[in-house]
PDB file of C-alpha atoms in Angstrom:
ATOM      1  CA  MET A   1    -200.667 215.154 -14.665  1.00  0.00           C
ATOM      2  CA  GLY A   2    -197.314 215.257 -16.382  1.00  0.00           C
ATOM      3  CA  GLY A   3    -195.864 212.505 -14.213  1.00  0.00           C
ATOM      4  CA  SER A   4    -193.300 214.729 -12.519  1.00  0.00           C
ATOM      5  CA  ILE A   5    -194.225 213.461  -9.056  1.00  0.00           C
ATOM      6  CA  PRO A   6    -192.694 210.579  -7.131  1.00  0.00           C
ATOM      7  CA  TYR A   7    -193.944 207.244  -8.480  1.00  0.00           C
ATOM      8  CA  GLY A   8    -195.297 208.763 -11.703  1.00  0.00           C
ATOM      9  CA  ARG A   9    -198.746 209.511 -13.070  1.00  0.00           C
ATOM     10  CA  TRP A  10    -201.982 208.165 -11.574  1.00  0.00           C
ATOM     11  CA  VAL A  11    -203.177 207.013 -15.011  1.00  0.00           C
ATOM     12  CA  ASP A  12    -200.030 204.918 -15.484  1.00  0.00           C
ATOM     13  CA  HIS A  13    -200.508 203.356 -12.055  1.00  0.00           C
ATOM     14  CA  VAL A  14    -204.122 202.394 -12.812  1.00  0.00           C
ATOM     15  CA  LYS A  15    -203.310 201.130 -16.312  1.00  0.00           C
ATOM     16  CA  SER A  16    -200.481 198.946 -14.971  1.00  0.00           C
ATOM     17  CA  TRP A  17    -202.947 197.072 -12.767  1.00  0.00           C
ATOM     18  CA  LEU A  18    -205.531 196.739 -15.512  1.00  0.00           C
ATOM     19  CA  LEU A  19    -202.961 195.413 -17.974  1.00  0.00           C
ATOM     20  CA  ARG A  20    -201.791 192.820 -15.421  1.00  0.00           C
ATOM     21  CA  SER A  21    -205.272 191.417 -15.231  1.00  0.00           C
ATOM     22  CA  GLY A  22    -204.951 189.691 -18.609  1.00  0.00           C
ATOM     23  CA  PRO A  23    -207.505 189.377 -21.379  1.00  0.00           C
ATOM     24  CA  SER A  24    -210.286 188.085 -19.135  1.00  0.00           C
ATOM     25  CA  LYS A  25    -209.927 190.990 -16.670  1.00  0.00           C
ATOM     26  CA  ASP A  26    -211.037 188.600 -13.931  1.00  0.00           C
ATOM     27  CA  SER A  27    -208.005 188.905 -11.657  1.00  0.00           C
ATOM     28  CA  VAL A  28    -208.416 192.620 -10.908  1.00  0.00           C
ATOM     29  CA  LEU A  29    -211.632 194.023  -9.503  1.00  0.00           C
ATOM     30  CA  VAL A  30    -212.251 197.689 -10.274  1.00  0.00           C
ATOM     31  CA  VAL A  31    -213.914 199.377  -7.305  1.00  0.00           C
ATOM     32  CA  HIS A  32    -215.091 202.955  -7.736  1.00  0.00           C
ATOM     33  CA  TYR A  33    -214.921 205.342  -4.801  1.00  0.00           C
ATOM     34  CA  ASP A  34    -218.356 206.707  -5.761  1.00  0.00           C
ATOM     35  CA  ASP A  35    -219.798 203.229  -5.293  1.00  0.00           C
ATOM     36  CA  LEU A  36    -218.111 202.746  -1.928  1.00  0.00           C
ATOM     37  CA  LEU A  37    -219.576 206.049  -0.733  1.00  0.00           C
ATOM     38  CA  GLY A  38    -223.052 205.383  -2.076  1.00  0.00           C
ATOM     39  CA  HIS A  39    -223.433 201.637  -1.655  1.00  0.00           C
ATOM     40  CA  LEU A  40    -220.798 200.416   0.794  1.00  0.00           C
ATOM     41  CA  GLU A  41    -222.575 197.245   1.872  1.00  0.00           C
ATOM     42  CA  SER A  42    -223.353 196.085  -1.669  1.00  0.00           C
ATOM     43  CA  GLU A  43    -219.768 196.841  -2.717  1.00  0.00           C
ATOM     44  CA  LEU A  44    -218.503 194.767   0.215  1.00  0.00           C
ATOM     45  CA  VAL A  45    -220.711 191.890  -0.965  1.00  0.00           C
ATOM     46  CA  ARG A  46    -219.266 192.284  -4.492  1.00  0.00           C
ATOM     47  CA  ILE A  47    -215.673 192.357  -3.194  1.00  0.00           C
ATOM     48  CA  ASN A  48    -216.348 189.343  -0.976  1.00  0.00           C
ATOM     49  CA  ALA A  49    -217.777 187.388  -3.931  1.00  0.00           C
ATOM     50  CA  PHE A  50    -214.859 188.371  -6.171  1.00  0.00           C
ATOM     51  CA  LEU A  51    -212.458 187.000  -3.552  1.00  0.00           C
ATOM     52  CA  GLY A  52    -214.457 183.775  -3.427  1.00  0.00           C
ATOM     53  CA  LEU A  53    -215.149 184.091   0.283  1.00  0.00           C
ATOM     54  CA  GLU A  54    -218.099 182.692   2.176  1.00  0.00           C
ATOM     55  CA  ALA A  55    -221.044 185.085   2.192  1.00  0.00           C
ATOM     56  CA  LEU A  56    -221.198 187.361   5.224  1.00  0.00           C
ATOM     57  CA  SER A  57    -224.136 187.282   7.589  1.00  0.00           C
ATOM     58  CA  ARG A  58    -226.169 190.485   7.742  1.00  0.00           C
ATOM     59  CA  ASP A  59    -224.693 191.186  11.182  1.00  0.00           C
ATOM     60  CA  ASP A  60    -221.110 190.664   9.966  1.00  0.00           C
ATOM     61  CA  LEU A  61    -221.771 192.804   6.887  1.00  0.00           C
ATOM     62  CA  VAL A  62    -222.968 195.707   9.053  1.00  0.00           C
ATOM     63  CA  LYS A  63    -219.919 195.351  11.347  1.00  0.00           C
ATOM     64  CA  CYS A  64    -217.575 195.202   8.363  1.00  0.00           C
ATOM     65  CA  ALA A  65    -219.167 198.260   6.742  1.00  0.00           C
ATOM     66  CA  ASP A  66    -218.739 200.212   9.966  1.00  0.00           C
ATOM     67  CA  ALA A  67    -215.108 199.089  10.331  1.00  0.00           C
ATOM     68  CA  VAL A  68    -214.162 200.278   6.840  1.00  0.00           C
ATOM     69  CA  SER A  69    -216.341 203.394   6.660  1.00  0.00           C
ATOM     70  CA  PHE A  70    -214.703 206.725   5.963  1.00  0.00           C
ATOM     71  CA  GLY A  71    -215.727 207.990   9.383  1.00  0.00           C
ATOM     72  CA  THR A  72    -213.995 205.110  11.145  1.00  0.00           C
ATOM     73  CA  MET A  73    -210.916 205.490   8.974  1.00  0.00           C
ATOM     74  CA  LYS A  74    -210.800 209.252   9.613  1.00  0.00           C
ATOM     75  CA  ARG A  75    -211.117 208.750  13.393  1.00  0.00           C
ATOM     76  CA  ASN A  76    -208.241 206.248  13.201  1.00  0.00           C
ATOM     77  CA  HIS A  77    -206.251 208.044  10.478  1.00  0.00           C
ATOM     78  CA  GLU A  78    -202.874 207.020  11.918  1.00  0.00           C
ATOM     79  CA  ARG A  79    -203.707 203.396  11.033  1.00  0.00           C
ATOM     80  CA  PHE A  80    -204.533 204.254   7.421  1.00  0.00           C
ATOM     81  CA  GLN A  81    -201.920 206.897   6.513  1.00  0.00           C
ATOM     82  CA  PRO A  82    -199.627 205.180   3.975  1.00  0.00           C
ATOM     83  CA  VAL A  83    -196.002 204.970   5.054  1.00  0.00           C
ATOM     84  CA  SER A  84    -194.542 204.048   1.659  1.00  0.00           C
ATOM     85  CA  VAL A  85    -194.510 207.664   0.461  1.00  0.00           C
ATOM     86  CA  ALA A  86    -192.842 210.672   2.087  1.00  0.00           C
ATOM     87  CA  TRP A  87    -195.853 212.981   2.457  1.00  0.00           C
ATOM     88  CA  ARG A  88    -195.321 216.697   2.914  1.00  0.00           C
ATOM     89  CA  PRO A  89    -195.717 217.877   6.521  1.00  0.00           C
ATOM     90  CA  GLY A  90    -199.359 218.263   7.529  1.00  0.00           C
ATOM     91  CA  PHE A  91    -200.699 216.230   4.577  1.00  0.00           C
ATOM     92  CA  ASN A  92    -203.590 213.921   5.397  1.00  0.00           C
ATOM     93  CA  PHE A  93    -204.135 210.996   3.043  1.00  0.00           C
ATOM     94  CA  LEU A  94    -207.766 210.851   4.169  1.00  0.00           C
ATOM     95  CA  ARG A  95    -209.192 214.218   3.232  1.00  0.00           C
ATOM     96  CA  ARG A  96    -212.930 214.891   3.107  1.00  0.00           C
ATOM     97  CA  GLY A  97    -214.489 211.578   2.145  1.00  0.00           C
ATOM     98  CA  VAL A  98    -216.485 212.969  -0.754  1.00  0.00           C
ATOM     99  CA  SER A  99    -216.558 212.130  -4.421  1.00  0.00           C
ATOM    100  CA  GLY A 100    -215.266 214.715  -6.864  1.00  0.00           C
ATOM    101  CA  ASP A 101    -212.825 216.379  -4.461  1.00  0.00           C
ATOM    102  CA  HIS A 102    -210.390 216.722  -7.358  1.00  0.00           C
ATOM    103  CA  SER A 103    -212.579 219.548  -8.688  1.00  0.00           C
ATOM    104  CA  ALA A 104    -211.760 221.627  -5.606  1.00  0.00           C
ATOM    105  CA  LEU A 105    -208.031 221.013  -5.994  1.00  0.00           C
ATOM    106  CA  LEU A 106    -207.626 221.842  -9.693  1.00  0.00           C
ATOM    107  CA  ASN A 107    -208.242 225.074 -11.588  1.00  0.00           C
ATOM    108  CA  ALA A 108    -210.418 225.155 -14.732  1.00  0.00           C
ATOM    109  CA  GLY A 109    -207.500 224.561 -17.117  1.00  0.00           C
ATOM    110  CA  GLN A 110    -206.195 221.644 -15.065  1.00  0.00           C
ATOM    111  CA  LEU A 111    -209.671 220.108 -14.890  1.00  0.00           C
ATOM    112  CA  LYS A 112    -209.996 220.306 -18.668  1.00  0.00           C
ATOM    113  CA  ARG A 113    -206.588 218.627 -19.149  1.00  0.00           C
ATOM    114  CA  TYR A 114    -207.554 215.964 -16.597  1.00  0.00           C
ATOM    115  CA  ARG A 115    -210.783 215.137 -18.459  1.00  0.00           C
ATOM    116  CA  VAL A 116    -209.026 214.987 -21.825  1.00  0.00           C
ATOM    117  CA  GLN A 117    -206.289 212.793 -20.367  1.00  0.00           C
ATOM    118  CA  LEU A 118    -208.830 210.364 -18.894  1.00  0.00           C
ATOM    119  CA  GLN A 119    -210.599 210.035 -22.223  1.00  0.00           C
ATOM    120  CA  ASP A 120    -207.312 209.635 -24.120  1.00  0.00           C
ATOM    121  CA  GLU A 121    -205.653 207.250 -21.688  1.00  0.00           C
ATOM    122  CA  PHE A 122    -208.633 205.029 -20.911  1.00  0.00           C
ATOM    123  CA  PRO A 123    -210.535 204.014 -24.026  1.00  0.00           C
ATOM    124  CA  SER A 124    -213.775 202.209 -23.290  1.00  0.00           C
ATOM    125  CA  ASP A 125    -212.243 198.772 -23.877  1.00  0.00           C
ATOM    126  CA  ILE A 126    -209.733 199.286 -21.036  1.00  0.00           C
ATOM    127  CA  LEU A 127    -211.882 200.930 -18.398  1.00  0.00           C
ATOM    128  CA  SER A 128    -215.329 202.411 -18.367  1.00  0.00           C
ATOM    129  CA  PHE A 129    -215.181 205.552 -16.271  1.00  0.00           C
ATOM    130  CA  LYS A 130    -218.041 206.786 -14.242  1.00  0.00           C
ATOM    131  CA  ARG A 131    -219.584 209.944 -15.604  1.00  0.00           C
ATOM    132  CA  SER A 132    -218.735 211.804 -12.370  1.00  0.00           C
ATOM    133  CA  TYR A 133    -215.030 211.432 -13.146  1.00  0.00           C
ATOM    134  CA  LEU A 134    -215.456 213.663 -16.162  1.00  0.00           C
ATOM    135  CA  GLU A 135    -217.567 216.323 -14.433  1.00  0.00           C
TER     136      GLU A 135
END
């Protein structure tokens, strides 16, 4: 959380994209992992519309959802493991495919600092966080 990792803090990374979107915020689409897990097809429709693409047929939407599902990505993890970062040996970028996994990785004190940092770093006018991020 202190930014002492390669490439800096997660909050700075997210804020840099949001600030690049300009006052209208229409050039960056915020997609929440919770929504991808819970409503993949409707999120794909939203992403497709944001990109200004032709609407997908129901058949194509189902095929697309299967192709980008966590299960498919996990089975083909070598295709999705980022190569831009030197990961520690044995690290898998695709972990469990569940929301809230950060709670299992941080102790109580770290979780409290994380929640405070989210609230401090992302006032409501910059990004509205999902409630689950603060749980």
